[in-house]
mmCIF file of C-alpha atoms and ligand atoms in Angstrom:
data_model
loop_
_atom_site.group_PDB
_atom_site.id
_atom_site.type_symbol
_atom_site.label_atom_id
_atom_site.label_comp_id
_atom_site.label_asym_id
_atom_site.label_seq_id
_atom_site.Cartn_x
_atom_site.Cartn_y
_atom_site.Cartn_z
ATOM 1 C CA MET P 30 -117.600 -165.497 -30.628
ATOM 2 C CA SER P 31 -116.839 -164.789 -34.387
ATOM 3 C CA GLY P 32 -112.945 -164.226 -34.286
ATOM 4 C CA ILE P 33 -111.434 -160.900 -35.459
ATOM 5 C CA TRP P 34 -113.280 -158.035 -37.075
ATOM 6 C CA VAL P 35 -111.165 -155.456 -38.772
ATOM 7 C CA VAL P 36 -113.118 -152.260 -39.516
ATOM 8 C CA VAL P 37 -111.709 -150.587 -42.466
ATOM 9 C CA GLU P 38 -112.006 -146.981 -43.738
ATOM 10 C CA GLU P 39 -112.622 -145.745 -47.307
ATOM 11 C CA ARG P 40 -110.299 -143.107 -48.959
ATOM 12 C CA ASP P 41 -111.140 -142.001 -52.354
ATOM 13 C CA GLY P 42 -113.353 -144.730 -52.980
ATOM 14 C CA ARG P 43 -110.835 -147.405 -52.106
ATOM 15 C CA VAL P 44 -109.809 -148.945 -48.586
ATOM 16 C CA SER P 45 -107.482 -146.474 -47.285
ATOM 17 C CA HIS P 46 -103.633 -147.444 -46.851
ATOM 18 C CA ILE P 47 -103.816 -147.410 -43.208
ATOM 19 C CA GLY P 48 -107.182 -149.732 -43.543
ATOM 20 C CA CYS P 49 -104.690 -152.092 -45.425
ATOM 21 C CA GLU P 50 -102.403 -151.973 -42.673
ATOM 22 C CA ALA P 51 -105.088 -152.877 -40.082
ATOM 23 C CA VAL P 52 -106.048 -155.707 -42.124
ATOM 24 C CA ALA P 53 -102.656 -156.749 -42.220
ATOM 25 C CA ALA P 54 -102.407 -156.602 -38.642
ATOM 26 C CA GLY P 55 -105.746 -158.738 -38.390
ATOM 27 C CA GLN P 56 -104.144 -161.325 -40.456
ATOM 28 C CA LYS P 57 -101.054 -161.523 -38.218
ATOM 29 C CA LEU P 58 -103.252 -161.738 -35.235
ATOM 30 C CA ALA P 59 -105.283 -164.607 -36.808
ATOM 31 C CA ALA P 60 -102.040 -166.457 -37.153
ATOM 32 C CA LEU P 61 -101.135 -165.913 -33.402
ATOM 33 C CA THR P 62 -104.646 -166.704 -32.157
ATOM 34 C CA GLY P 63 -105.966 -169.293 -34.628
ATOM 35 C CA LEU P 64 -109.144 -167.262 -34.871
ATOM 36 C CA PRO P 65 -110.740 -166.367 -38.075
ATOM 37 C CA VAL P 66 -110.374 -162.842 -39.407
ATOM 38 C CA ASN P 67 -112.907 -160.774 -40.955
ATOM 39 C CA ALA P 68 -113.480 -157.272 -42.420
ATOM 40 C CA ALA P 69 -116.510 -154.822 -42.045
ATOM 41 C CA VAL P 70 -116.904 -151.797 -44.307
ATOM 42 C CA LEU P 71 -119.566 -148.793 -43.414
ATOM 43 C CA GLY P 72 -121.563 -146.923 -45.765
ATOM 44 C CA ALA P 73 -124.267 -146.199 -47.536
ATOM 45 C CA GLN P 74 -123.244 -147.958 -50.696
ATOM 46 C CA THR P 75 -120.296 -150.234 -49.820
ATOM 47 C CA GLU P 76 -120.254 -152.663 -53.141
ATOM 48 C CA ALA P 77 -116.915 -151.443 -54.304
ATOM 49 C CA LEU P 78 -115.333 -151.581 -51.082
ATOM 50 C CA ALA P 79 -116.588 -154.805 -50.056
ATOM 51 C CA GLY P 80 -115.469 -156.169 -53.367
ATOM 52 C CA GLU P 81 -111.877 -154.869 -52.893
ATOM 53 C CA ALA P 82 -111.730 -156.273 -49.279
ATOM 54 C CA ALA P 83 -113.153 -159.578 -50.383
ATOM 55 C CA THR P 84 -109.874 -160.146 -52.477
ATOM 56 C CA TRP P 85 -107.932 -160.404 -49.204
ATOM 57 C CA ALA P 86 -107.380 -163.470 -47.223
ATOM 58 C CA LEU P 87 -110.401 -163.044 -44.925
ATOM 59 C CA ALA P 88 -113.238 -165.285 -43.653
ATOM 60 C CA LYS P 89 -116.050 -162.758 -44.090
ATOM 61 C CA VAL P 90 -116.400 -159.287 -45.434
ATOM 62 C CA ALA P 91 -119.732 -157.686 -44.057
ATOM 63 C CA ARG P 92 -121.270 -154.516 -45.532
ATOM 64 C CA VAL P 93 -122.744 -152.660 -42.829
ATOM 65 C CA GLU P 94 -125.060 -150.170 -44.826
ATOM 66 C CA HIS P 95 -127.467 -147.556 -43.964
ATOM 67 C CA PRO P 96 -128.489 -144.342 -46.098
ATOM 68 C CA LEU P 97 -127.240 -142.248 -42.641
ATOM 69 C CA LEU P 98 -123.983 -143.910 -43.053
ATOM 70 C CA ALA P 99 -123.371 -142.107 -46.335
ATOM 71 C CA ALA P 100 -121.283 -139.255 -44.392
ATOM 72 C CA TYR P 101 -119.439 -140.333 -41.232
ATOM 73 C CA THR P 102 -120.607 -139.262 -38.021
ATOM 74 C CA ALA P 103 -119.878 -140.545 -34.780
ATOM 75 C CA ASP P 104 -123.478 -141.376 -33.625
ATOM 76 C CA GLY P 105 -123.983 -143.029 -36.954
ATOM 77 C CA PHE P 106 -120.921 -145.531 -36.868
ATOM 78 C CA THR P 107 -121.159 -146.018 -33.052
ATOM 79 C CA LEU P 108 -124.846 -147.090 -33.326
ATOM 80 C CA ALA P 109 -124.437 -149.275 -36.382
ATOM 81 C CA LEU P 110 -121.304 -151.030 -35.260
ATOM 82 C CA GLU P 111 -122.832 -151.512 -31.850
ATOM 83 C CA GLN P 112 -125.717 -153.365 -33.151
ATOM 84 C CA PHE P 113 -123.461 -155.459 -35.581
ATOM 85 C CA PHE P 114 -120.887 -156.513 -32.977
ATOM 86 C CA ALA P 115 -123.889 -157.374 -30.452
ATOM 87 C CA VAL P 116 -124.899 -160.264 -33.347
ATOM 88 C CA GLU P 117 -121.194 -161.016 -34.186
ATOM 89 C CA LYS P 118 -119.591 -161.168 -30.746
ATOM 90 C CA PRO P 119 -116.147 -160.798 -31.803
ATOM 91 C CA ASP P 120 -113.143 -161.668 -29.954
ATOM 92 C CA PHE P 121 -111.242 -158.787 -31.126
ATOM 93 C CA VAL P 122 -111.786 -155.648 -33.073
ATOM 94 C CA ILE P 123 -109.060 -153.893 -34.713
ATOM 95 C CA PHE P 124 -109.413 -150.257 -36.113
ATOM 96 C CA PRO P 125 -106.821 -148.101 -38.016
ATOM 97 C CA HIS P 126 -105.733 -145.532 -35.387
ATOM 98 C CA THR P 127 -107.165 -142.408 -37.448
ATOM 99 C CA TYR P 128 -108.806 -139.338 -36.584
ATOM 100 C CA GLN P 129 -112.328 -140.861 -37.426
ATOM 101 C CA VAL P 130 -111.381 -143.807 -35.244
ATOM 102 C CA ARG P 131 -110.185 -141.824 -32.164
ATOM 103 C CA ASP P 132 -113.567 -139.830 -32.599
ATOM 104 C CA TYR P 133 -116.109 -142.766 -32.251
ATOM 105 C CA ALA P 134 -114.165 -146.077 -31.213
ATOM 106 C CA PRO P 135 -113.682 -145.343 -27.675
ATOM 107 C CA ALA P 136 -117.701 -144.581 -27.381
ATOM 108 C CA LEU P 137 -118.268 -147.978 -29.065
ATOM 109 C CA ALA P 138 -116.165 -149.901 -26.852
ATOM 110 C CA ALA P 139 -117.433 -148.254 -23.800
ATOM 111 C CA ARG P 140 -121.014 -149.052 -24.859
ATOM 112 C CA LEU P 141 -120.054 -152.668 -25.199
ATOM 113 C CA GLY P 142 -118.503 -152.671 -21.573
ATOM 114 C CA GLN P 143 -114.882 -152.426 -22.976
ATOM 115 C CA VAL P 144 -112.101 -150.166 -23.490
ATOM 116 C CA LEU P 145 -110.108 -149.432 -26.486
ATOM 117 C CA ILE P 146 -106.271 -150.199 -26.499
ATOM 118 C CA GLY P 147 -105.202 -147.210 -28.720
ATOM 119 C CA ASP P 148 -102.199 -146.535 -30.715
ATOM 120 C CA VAL P 149 -100.874 -150.232 -30.856
ATOM 121 C CA THR P 150 -97.804 -150.610 -32.585
ATOM 122 C CA ALA P 151 -96.830 -154.265 -32.274
ATOM 123 C CA PHE P 152 -98.146 -157.523 -30.690
ATOM 124 C CA SER P 153 -96.628 -161.029 -29.368
ATOM 125 C CA ALA P 154 -97.615 -164.036 -27.941
ATOM 126 C CA ASP P 155 -97.548 -164.582 -24.000
ATOM 127 C CA THR P 156 -96.413 -167.874 -22.633
ATOM 128 C CA ALA P 157 -100.138 -169.248 -21.543
ATOM 129 C CA GLN P 158 -101.330 -171.994 -23.529
ATOM 130 C CA PRO P 159 -102.966 -171.395 -25.845
ATOM 131 C CA ALA P 160 -101.047 -168.036 -26.330
ATOM 132 C CA ARG P 161 -102.949 -164.751 -25.918
ATOM 133 C CA PRO P 162 -101.605 -161.455 -27.605
ATOM 134 C CA VAL P 163 -99.746 -158.669 -25.653
ATOM 135 C CA PHE P 164 -100.263 -155.495 -27.162
ATOM 136 C CA THR P 165 -97.400 -152.601 -27.124
ATOM 137 C CA ARG P 166 -97.897 -149.146 -27.246
ATOM 138 C CA GLN P 167 -95.742 -146.309 -26.695
ATOM 139 C CA LEU P 168 -95.762 -143.898 -23.704
ATOM 140 C CA MET P 169 -94.185 -140.784 -22.752
ATOM 141 C CA GLN P 170 -93.440 -139.846 -26.516
ATOM 142 C CA GLY P 171 -91.838 -143.151 -27.439
ATOM 143 C CA ARG P 172 -89.332 -143.360 -24.520
ATOM 144 C CA LEU P 173 -91.358 -146.419 -23.001
ATOM 145 C CA ASN P 174 -93.101 -149.087 -24.341
ATOM 146 C CA GLY P 175 -96.432 -150.223 -22.422
ATOM 147 C CA ALA P 176 -97.758 -153.936 -22.733
ATOM 148 C CA TYR P 177 -101.281 -154.723 -22.237
ATOM 149 C CA ARG P 178 -103.215 -157.586 -22.066
ATOM 150 C CA HIS P 179 -107.259 -157.949 -22.382
ATOM 151 C CA SER P 180 -108.664 -159.783 -19.532
ATOM 152 C CA GLY P 181 -112.501 -160.414 -18.914
ATOM 153 C CA ASN P 182 -115.275 -161.130 -21.052
ATOM 154 C CA GLY P 183 -116.170 -159.680 -24.325
ATOM 155 C CA ALA P 184 -114.428 -158.345 -27.293
ATOM 156 C CA CYS P 185 -110.851 -156.685 -27.107
ATOM 157 C CA PHE P 186 -110.710 -153.455 -29.016
ATOM 158 C CA ILE P 187 -107.617 -152.099 -30.509
ATOM 159 C CA SER P 188 -106.521 -149.164 -32.977
ATOM 160 C CA VAL P 189 -103.203 -149.696 -34.830
ATOM 161 C CA GLN P 190 -100.643 -147.229 -35.407
ATOM 162 C CA ALA P 191 -100.175 -145.956 -39.089
ATOM 163 C CA GLY P 192 -96.803 -147.779 -40.195
ATOM 164 C CA ALA P 193 -96.789 -150.337 -37.464
ATOM 165 C CA PHE P 194 -98.003 -153.097 -39.770
ATOM 166 C CA ARG P 195 -97.202 -153.521 -43.415
ATOM 167 C CA ALA P 196 -99.837 -153.001 -46.007
ATOM 168 C CA ASP P 197 -97.522 -155.038 -48.648
ATOM 169 C CA GLU P 198 -97.776 -157.922 -46.163
ATOM 170 C CA LEU P 199 -101.316 -158.334 -46.827
ATOM 171 C CA GLN P 200 -102.127 -161.809 -47.842
ATOM 172 C CA ALA P 201 -104.504 -162.258 -51.093
ATOM 173 C CA GLY P 202 -107.418 -164.529 -51.042
ATOM 174 C CA THR P 203 -111.197 -164.663 -51.106
ATOM 175 C CA ALA P 204 -113.741 -163.739 -48.667
ATOM 176 C CA GLU P 205 -117.447 -164.330 -48.505
ATOM 177 C CA VAL P 206 -119.347 -161.357 -48.660
ATOM 178 C CA CYS P 207 -122.293 -160.774 -46.072
ATOM 179 C CA SER P 208 -124.697 -157.729 -45.433
ATOM 180 C CA PHE P 209 -125.966 -156.291 -42.393
ATOM 181 C CA SER P 210 -128.442 -153.487 -42.138
ATOM 182 C CA PRO P 211 -128.541 -151.522 -38.686
ATOM 183 C CA THR P 212 -131.558 -149.395 -37.450
ATOM 184 C CA ILE P 213 -130.837 -145.925 -37.358
ATOM 185 C CA GLU P 214 -133.186 -143.007 -36.986
ATOM 186 C CA PRO P 215 -132.187 -139.279 -38.330
ATOM 187 C CA ALA P 216 -132.971 -138.164 -34.644
ATOM 188 C CA GLN P 217 -130.237 -140.315 -33.190
ATOM 189 C CA ILE P 218 -127.670 -138.305 -35.207
ATOM 190 C CA ARG P 219 -126.915 -135.518 -33.307
ATOM 191 C CA THR P 220 -123.913 -133.842 -35.315
ATOM 192 C CA LYS P 221 -123.913 -132.621 -38.923
ATOM 193 C CA PRO P 222 -121.198 -134.157 -40.939
ATOM 194 C CA GLY P 223 -118.116 -131.184 -41.347
ATOM 195 C CA GLU P 224 -115.388 -131.273 -44.083
ATOM 196 C CA ARG P 225 -113.205 -134.239 -44.045
ATOM 197 C CA PHE P 226 -109.652 -133.860 -42.763
ATOM 198 C CA ARG P 227 -107.259 -133.548 -45.461
ATOM 199 C CA ALA P 228 -103.666 -134.742 -45.383
ATOM 200 C CA SER P 229 -100.887 -132.623 -46.726
ATOM 201 C CA ALA P 230 -100.996 -131.851 -50.509
ATOM 202 C CA GLN P 231 -97.785 -132.676 -52.463
ATOM 203 C CA THR P 232 -96.778 -130.237 -54.510
ATOM 204 C CA ILE P 233 -92.826 -130.217 -53.581
ATOM 205 C CA ASP P 234 -91.733 -133.455 -54.362
ATOM 206 C CA LEU P 235 -89.499 -134.341 -51.209
ATOM 207 C CA GLY P 236 -89.630 -138.000 -52.436
ATOM 208 C CA SER P 237 -86.911 -137.743 -54.971
ATOM 209 C CA ALA P 238 -84.760 -135.116 -52.786
ATOM 210 C CA GLN P 239 -80.969 -136.748 -52.267
ATOM 211 C CA ARG P 240 -80.749 -134.815 -49.237
ATOM 212 C CA ILE P 241 -83.286 -133.777 -46.607
ATOM 213 C CA VAL P 242 -82.663 -131.523 -43.553
ATOM 214 C CA SER P 243 -85.834 -132.001 -41.331
ATOM 215 C CA VAL P 244 -86.976 -129.696 -38.461
ATOM 216 C CA GLY P 245 -88.786 -130.612 -35.540
ATOM 217 C CA ARG P 246 -90.578 -128.833 -32.471
ATOM 218 C CA GLY P 247 -87.036 -128.414 -30.794
ATOM 219 C CA ILE P 248 -86.892 -125.364 -33.024
ATOM 220 C CA LYS P 249 -89.483 -123.794 -30.601
ATOM 221 C CA ASP P 250 -90.285 -120.931 -32.914
ATOM 222 C CA ALA P 251 -91.103 -119.948 -36.515
ATOM 223 C CA ALA P 252 -88.474 -116.877 -35.939
ATOM 224 C CA ASN P 253 -85.648 -119.688 -35.604
ATOM 225 C CA LEU P 254 -86.462 -121.598 -38.834
ATOM 226 C CA PRO P 255 -83.736 -119.477 -40.851
ATOM 227 C CA LEU P 256 -81.274 -121.296 -38.951
ATOM 228 C CA VAL P 257 -82.166 -124.778 -40.461
ATOM 229 C CA GLN P 258 -82.837 -123.061 -43.718
ATOM 230 C CA GLU P 259 -79.258 -122.033 -43.713
ATOM 231 C CA LEU P 260 -77.914 -125.902 -42.716
ATOM 232 C CA ALA P 261 -80.428 -127.147 -45.795
ATOM 233 C CA ALA P 262 -78.779 -124.396 -47.988
ATOM 234 C CA ALA P 263 -75.090 -124.991 -47.148
ATOM 235 C CA LEU P 264 -75.881 -129.044 -47.623
ATOM 236 C CA GLY P 265 -77.749 -128.468 -51.029
ATOM 237 C CA ALA P 266 -80.724 -130.086 -49.321
ATOM 238 C CA GLU P 267 -84.447 -129.857 -49.314
ATOM 239 C CA LEU P 268 -86.261 -128.857 -45.992
ATOM 240 C CA GLY P 269 -88.553 -130.959 -44.598
ATOM 241 C CA ALA P 270 -90.504 -130.878 -41.275
ATOM 242 C CA SER P 271 -92.289 -132.778 -38.610
ATOM 243 C CA ARG P 272 -95.937 -132.570 -38.397
ATOM 244 C CA PRO P 273 -96.214 -130.076 -35.697
ATOM 245 C CA ILE P 274 -94.080 -127.495 -37.479
ATOM 246 C CA CYS P 275 -96.526 -127.592 -40.528
ATOM 247 C CA ASP P 276 -99.807 -127.796 -38.299
ATOM 248 C CA ALA P 277 -98.536 -124.637 -36.617
ATOM 249 C CA GLY P 278 -98.190 -123.225 -40.101
ATOM 250 C CA TRP P 279 -94.677 -122.551 -39.777
ATOM 251 C CA LEU P 280 -93.851 -124.440 -43.077
ATOM 252 C CA PRO P 281 -96.243 -125.558 -45.764
ATOM 253 C CA LEU P 282 -98.015 -129.009 -45.540
ATOM 254 C CA ASP P 283 -96.037 -130.221 -48.623
ATOM 255 C CA ARG P 284 -92.759 -130.105 -46.438
ATOM 256 C CA GLN P 285 -94.123 -132.673 -43.598
ATOM 257 C CA VAL P 286 -92.624 -135.978 -43.578
ATOM 258 C CA GLY P 287 -94.234 -138.960 -42.034
ATOM 259 C CA SER P 288 -97.716 -140.984 -42.325
ATOM 260 C CA SER P 289 -99.705 -138.281 -43.090
ATOM 261 C CA GLY P 290 -96.990 -136.402 -45.055
ATOM 262 C CA GLN P 291 -94.536 -137.284 -47.689
ATOM 263 C CA THR P 292 -92.524 -140.579 -47.935
ATOM 264 C CA VAL P 293 -88.917 -139.746 -48.693
ATOM 265 C CA SER P 294 -85.986 -141.843 -49.014
ATOM 266 C CA PRO P 295 -82.881 -139.580 -49.686
ATOM 267 C CA LYS P 296 -79.278 -140.202 -49.355
ATOM 268 C CA LEU P 297 -79.092 -138.282 -46.156
ATOM 269 C CA TYR P 298 -81.679 -137.558 -43.759
ATOM 270 C CA LEU P 299 -80.861 -134.929 -41.008
ATOM 271 C CA ALA P 300 -83.479 -134.652 -38.450
ATOM 272 C CA VAL P 301 -83.052 -131.335 -36.399
ATOM 273 C CA GLY P 302 -85.152 -131.238 -32.924
ATOM 274 C CA ILE P 303 -87.299 -134.262 -33.932
ATOM 275 C CA SER P 304 -88.183 -136.635 -31.471
ATOM 276 C CA GLY P 305 -88.829 -139.771 -33.783
ATOM 277 C CA ALA P 306 -92.293 -140.429 -33.054
ATOM 278 C CA ILE P 307 -93.518 -143.464 -35.125
ATOM 279 C CA GLN P 308 -95.481 -141.564 -37.526
ATOM 280 C CA HIS P 309 -92.433 -139.606 -38.541
ATOM 281 C CA LEU P 310 -90.395 -142.569 -38.644
ATOM 282 C CA VAL P 311 -92.386 -144.314 -41.315
ATOM 283 C CA GLY P 312 -92.079 -141.322 -43.443
ATOM 284 C CA MET P 313 -88.253 -141.401 -43.425
ATOM 285 C CA LYS P 314 -87.106 -145.020 -42.416
ATOM 286 C CA GLY P 315 -86.225 -145.655 -46.014
ATOM 287 C CA SER P 316 -83.081 -142.953 -45.999
ATOM 288 C CA GLN P 317 -79.860 -144.445 -46.684
ATOM 289 C CA CYS P 318 -78.200 -142.401 -43.887
ATOM 290 C CA VAL P 319 -80.059 -140.909 -41.043
ATOM 291 C CA ALA P 320 -78.303 -138.166 -38.484
ATOM 292 C CA ALA P 321 -79.992 -136.553 -35.807
ATOM 293 C CA ILE P 322 -79.304 -133.562 -33.471
ATOM 294 C CA ASN P 323 -81.248 -133.710 -30.201
ATOM 295 C CA LYS P 324 -80.786 -132.492 -26.850
ATOM 296 C CA ASP P 325 -81.979 -135.523 -25.197
ATOM 297 C CA PRO P 326 -79.977 -138.580 -25.417
ATOM 298 C CA GLY P 327 -82.961 -140.839 -24.844
ATOM 299 C CA ALA P 328 -85.095 -139.481 -27.906
ATOM 300 C CA PRO P 329 -86.350 -142.605 -29.942
ATOM 301 C CA ILE P 330 -85.068 -141.024 -33.126
ATOM 302 C CA PHE P 331 -81.336 -141.901 -32.149
ATOM 303 C CA GLU P 332 -82.787 -145.601 -32.264
ATOM 304 C CA SER P 333 -83.173 -145.118 -36.342
ATOM 305 C CA ALA P 334 -80.179 -142.842 -36.579
ATOM 306 C CA ASP P 335 -76.656 -143.877 -38.057
ATOM 307 C CA TYR P 336 -75.068 -140.645 -36.554
ATOM 308 C CA GLY P 337 -76.322 -139.012 -33.587
ATOM 309 C CA ILE P 338 -75.231 -135.564 -32.093
ATOM 310 C CA VAL P 339 -76.666 -135.133 -28.359
ATOM 311 C CA GLY P 340 -76.586 -131.353 -27.801
ATOM 312 C CA ASP P 341 -78.547 -128.035 -28.366
ATOM 313 C CA LEU P 342 -79.590 -127.506 -31.770
ATOM 314 C CA PHE P 343 -78.816 -123.742 -31.326
ATOM 315 C CA GLU P 344 -75.190 -124.586 -30.385
ATOM 316 C CA VAL P 345 -74.584 -127.517 -32.956
ATOM 317 C CA VAL P 346 -76.354 -126.183 -36.194
ATOM 318 C CA PRO P 347 -74.379 -122.855 -36.267
ATOM 319 C CA ALA P 348 -71.012 -124.928 -35.979
ATOM 320 C CA LEU P 349 -72.288 -127.307 -38.623
ATOM 321 C CA ILE P 350 -73.047 -124.876 -41.081
ATOM 322 C CA GLU P 351 -69.533 -123.340 -40.561
ATOM 323 C CA ALA P 352 -68.017 -126.976 -40.786
ATOM 324 C CA VAL P 353 -69.964 -127.738 -44.199
ATOM 325 C CA LYS P 354 -69.158 -124.041 -45.567
ATOM 326 C CA ALA P 355 -65.472 -124.816 -44.829
ATOM 327 C CA ALA P 356 -65.382 -127.943 -46.209
ATOM 328 C CA ARG P 357 -66.975 -126.721 -49.458
ATOM 329 C CA GLN P 358 -64.365 -124.028 -49.830
HETATM 330 C C1 FAD K 29 -102.761 -139.960 -36.894
HETATM 331 C C2 FAD K 29 -101.421 -138.938 -36.684
HETATM 332 C C3 FAD K 29 -100.568 -138.924 -37.877
HETATM 333 C C4 FAD K 29 -99.502 -138.075 -37.607
HETATM 334 N N1 FAD K 29 -98.587 -138.014 -38.598
HETATM 335 C C5 FAD K 29 -97.550 -137.375 -38.369
HETATM 336 C C6 FAD K 29 -96.495 -137.090 -39.627
HETATM 337 O O1 FAD K 29 -96.713 -137.470 -40.870
HETATM 338 N N2 FAD K 29 -95.400 -136.686 -39.361
HETATM 339 C C7 FAD K 29 -94.975 -136.313 -37.979
HETATM 340 O O2 FAD K 29 -93.971 -135.761 -38.160
HETATM 341 N N3 FAD K 29 -95.686 -136.469 -36.913
HETATM 342 C C8 FAD K 29 -97.107 -137.003 -37.291
HETATM 343 N N4 FAD K 29 -97.832 -137.302 -36.182
HETATM 344 C C9 FAD K 29 -97.328 -136.505 -34.682
HETATM 345 C C10 FAD K 29 -96.426 -137.363 -34.068
HETATM 346 O O3 FAD K 29 -97.128 -138.356 -33.229
HETATM 347 C C11 FAD K 29 -95.550 -136.459 -33.414
HETATM 348 O O4 FAD K 29 -96.203 -135.681 -32.309
HETATM 349 C C12 FAD K 29 -94.483 -135.608 -34.195
HETATM 350 O O5 FAD K 29 -93.817 -136.119 -35.001
HETATM 351 C C13 FAD K 29 -93.676 -135.020 -32.976
HETATM 352 O O6 FAD K 29 -93.070 -133.946 -33.705
HETATM 353 P P1 FAD K 29 -91.475 -133.638 -33.388
HETATM 354 O O7 FAD K 29 -90.605 -134.590 -32.981
HETATM 355 O O8 FAD K 29 -91.071 -132.160 -34.092
HETATM 356 O O9 FAD K 29 -92.006 -132.703 -31.706
HETATM 357 P P2 FAD K 29 -91.822 -133.583 -30.217
HETATM 358 O O10 FAD K 29 -92.132 -134.737 -30.249
HETATM 359 O O11 FAD K 29 -92.130 -132.301 -29.165
HETATM 360 O O12 FAD K 29 -90.141 -133.634 -30.293
HETATM 361 C C14 FAD K 29 -89.115 -132.256 -29.990
HETATM 362 C C15 FAD K 29 -87.846 -132.773 -29.917
HETATM 363 O O13 FAD K 29 -87.073 -131.685 -30.202
HETATM 364 C C16 FAD K 29 -85.921 -131.923 -28.912
HETATM 365 N N5 FAD K 29 -85.608 -130.600 -28.619
HETATM 366 C C17 FAD K 29 -85.979 -129.689 -27.853
HETATM 367 N N6 FAD K 29 -85.478 -128.592 -27.984
HETATM 368 C C18 FAD K 29 -84.030 -128.926 -28.419
HETATM 369 C C19 FAD K 29 -82.839 -128.361 -28.611
HETATM 370 N N7 FAD K 29 -82.660 -126.778 -28.029
HETATM 371 N N8 FAD K 29 -81.907 -128.849 -29.220
HETATM 372 C C20 FAD K 29 -82.050 -130.110 -29.842
HETATM 373 N N9 FAD K 29 -83.132 -130.884 -29.587
HETATM 374 C C21 FAD K 29 -84.086 -130.274 -28.807
HETATM 375 C C22 FAD K 29 -86.625 -132.580 -27.951
HETATM 376 O O14 FAD K 29 -85.490 -133.201 -27.161
HETATM 377 C C23 FAD K 29 -87.529 -133.364 -28.616
HETATM 378 O O15 FAD K 29 -87.167 -134.862 -28.730
HETATM 379 C C24 FAD K 29 -99.082 -137.715 -36.315
HETATM 380 C C25 FAD K 29 -99.753 -138.134 -35.315
HETATM 381 C C26 FAD K 29 -101.042 -138.778 -35.600
HETATM 382 C C27 FAD K 29 -101.932 -139.108 -34.270
#
């Protein structure tokens, strides 16, 4: 067994931010288990990516290279890593929880006779000697935390949630770089690479806004948006949104707050009808004061809020608009 392997992803020629978070998670897991931590980079030309990963505190960085890995395909990545891990026999494999990973990692784990523990937000040591990691993942939209332990033989595959581990805690060091050439035939790639998913563009700079009113799926319909727009106007605030609102095209993508949207740090962040999924929280946790309106008292957003109003936003927001207007007169 060869310890922990983190499979990193490339973004604009560099290791992606969530890839760095996954490596930081790998280093934490190494501290918990006492196992060495390594990273694997995939592609047709991986020199630059491997060079970047080699500046971190890792035992090895493996360049898994093949011309058919130039563009991502589920078949190509699964085949390459299946062969690589058959040789390396890892104890743990960590992926960033991205669309790409969700596409191929479950198939890869299944081919190696394992399951993937997806969307991990934390891990801790159990009471066994030596200690084994217990992984946490959220259930029922963050209302419950599930604890998962890997049992049996073979590698434990996990993917880590964006924002759950901190890229700025990545430890620097020097790693040995090695190469692995998988055998892949063109006929084994059954799909044609499409255009890459793009995170939201940033033409509106929510990052420098002092006040933000953010709207979530609780608003129910695009036709109801003027209600929160009026509240934002009354407070002199920018309008932000959770991802489903932007995905539905109700507001432009550059209004999205969160791990695949903008990171904001206003003096006031008012979340209206937003549940508080971790991908949203990572984008606004730097806010000085968080207030939330949600009809569900168990909504996870309340755990991050300084002020919470449990109620129907269609009753609370009009009352708030009146109160703000009255206070400003
Ligand atoms: C890779 C990845 C990246 C992601 N990136 C982001 C991101 O950048 N930003 C982001 O926001 N999400 C992101 N997500 C999605 C995220 O996981 C959640 O699905 C999303 O944040 C949920 O949005 P929401 O809170 O608006 O909706 P929901 O989770 O559906 O919550 C709606 C809330 O509204 C409340 N509500 C309903 N009706 C009312 C009412 N009448 N009055 C008051 N409250 C009401 C409900 O109680 C509920 O809490 C990402 C997911 C993945 C997998």
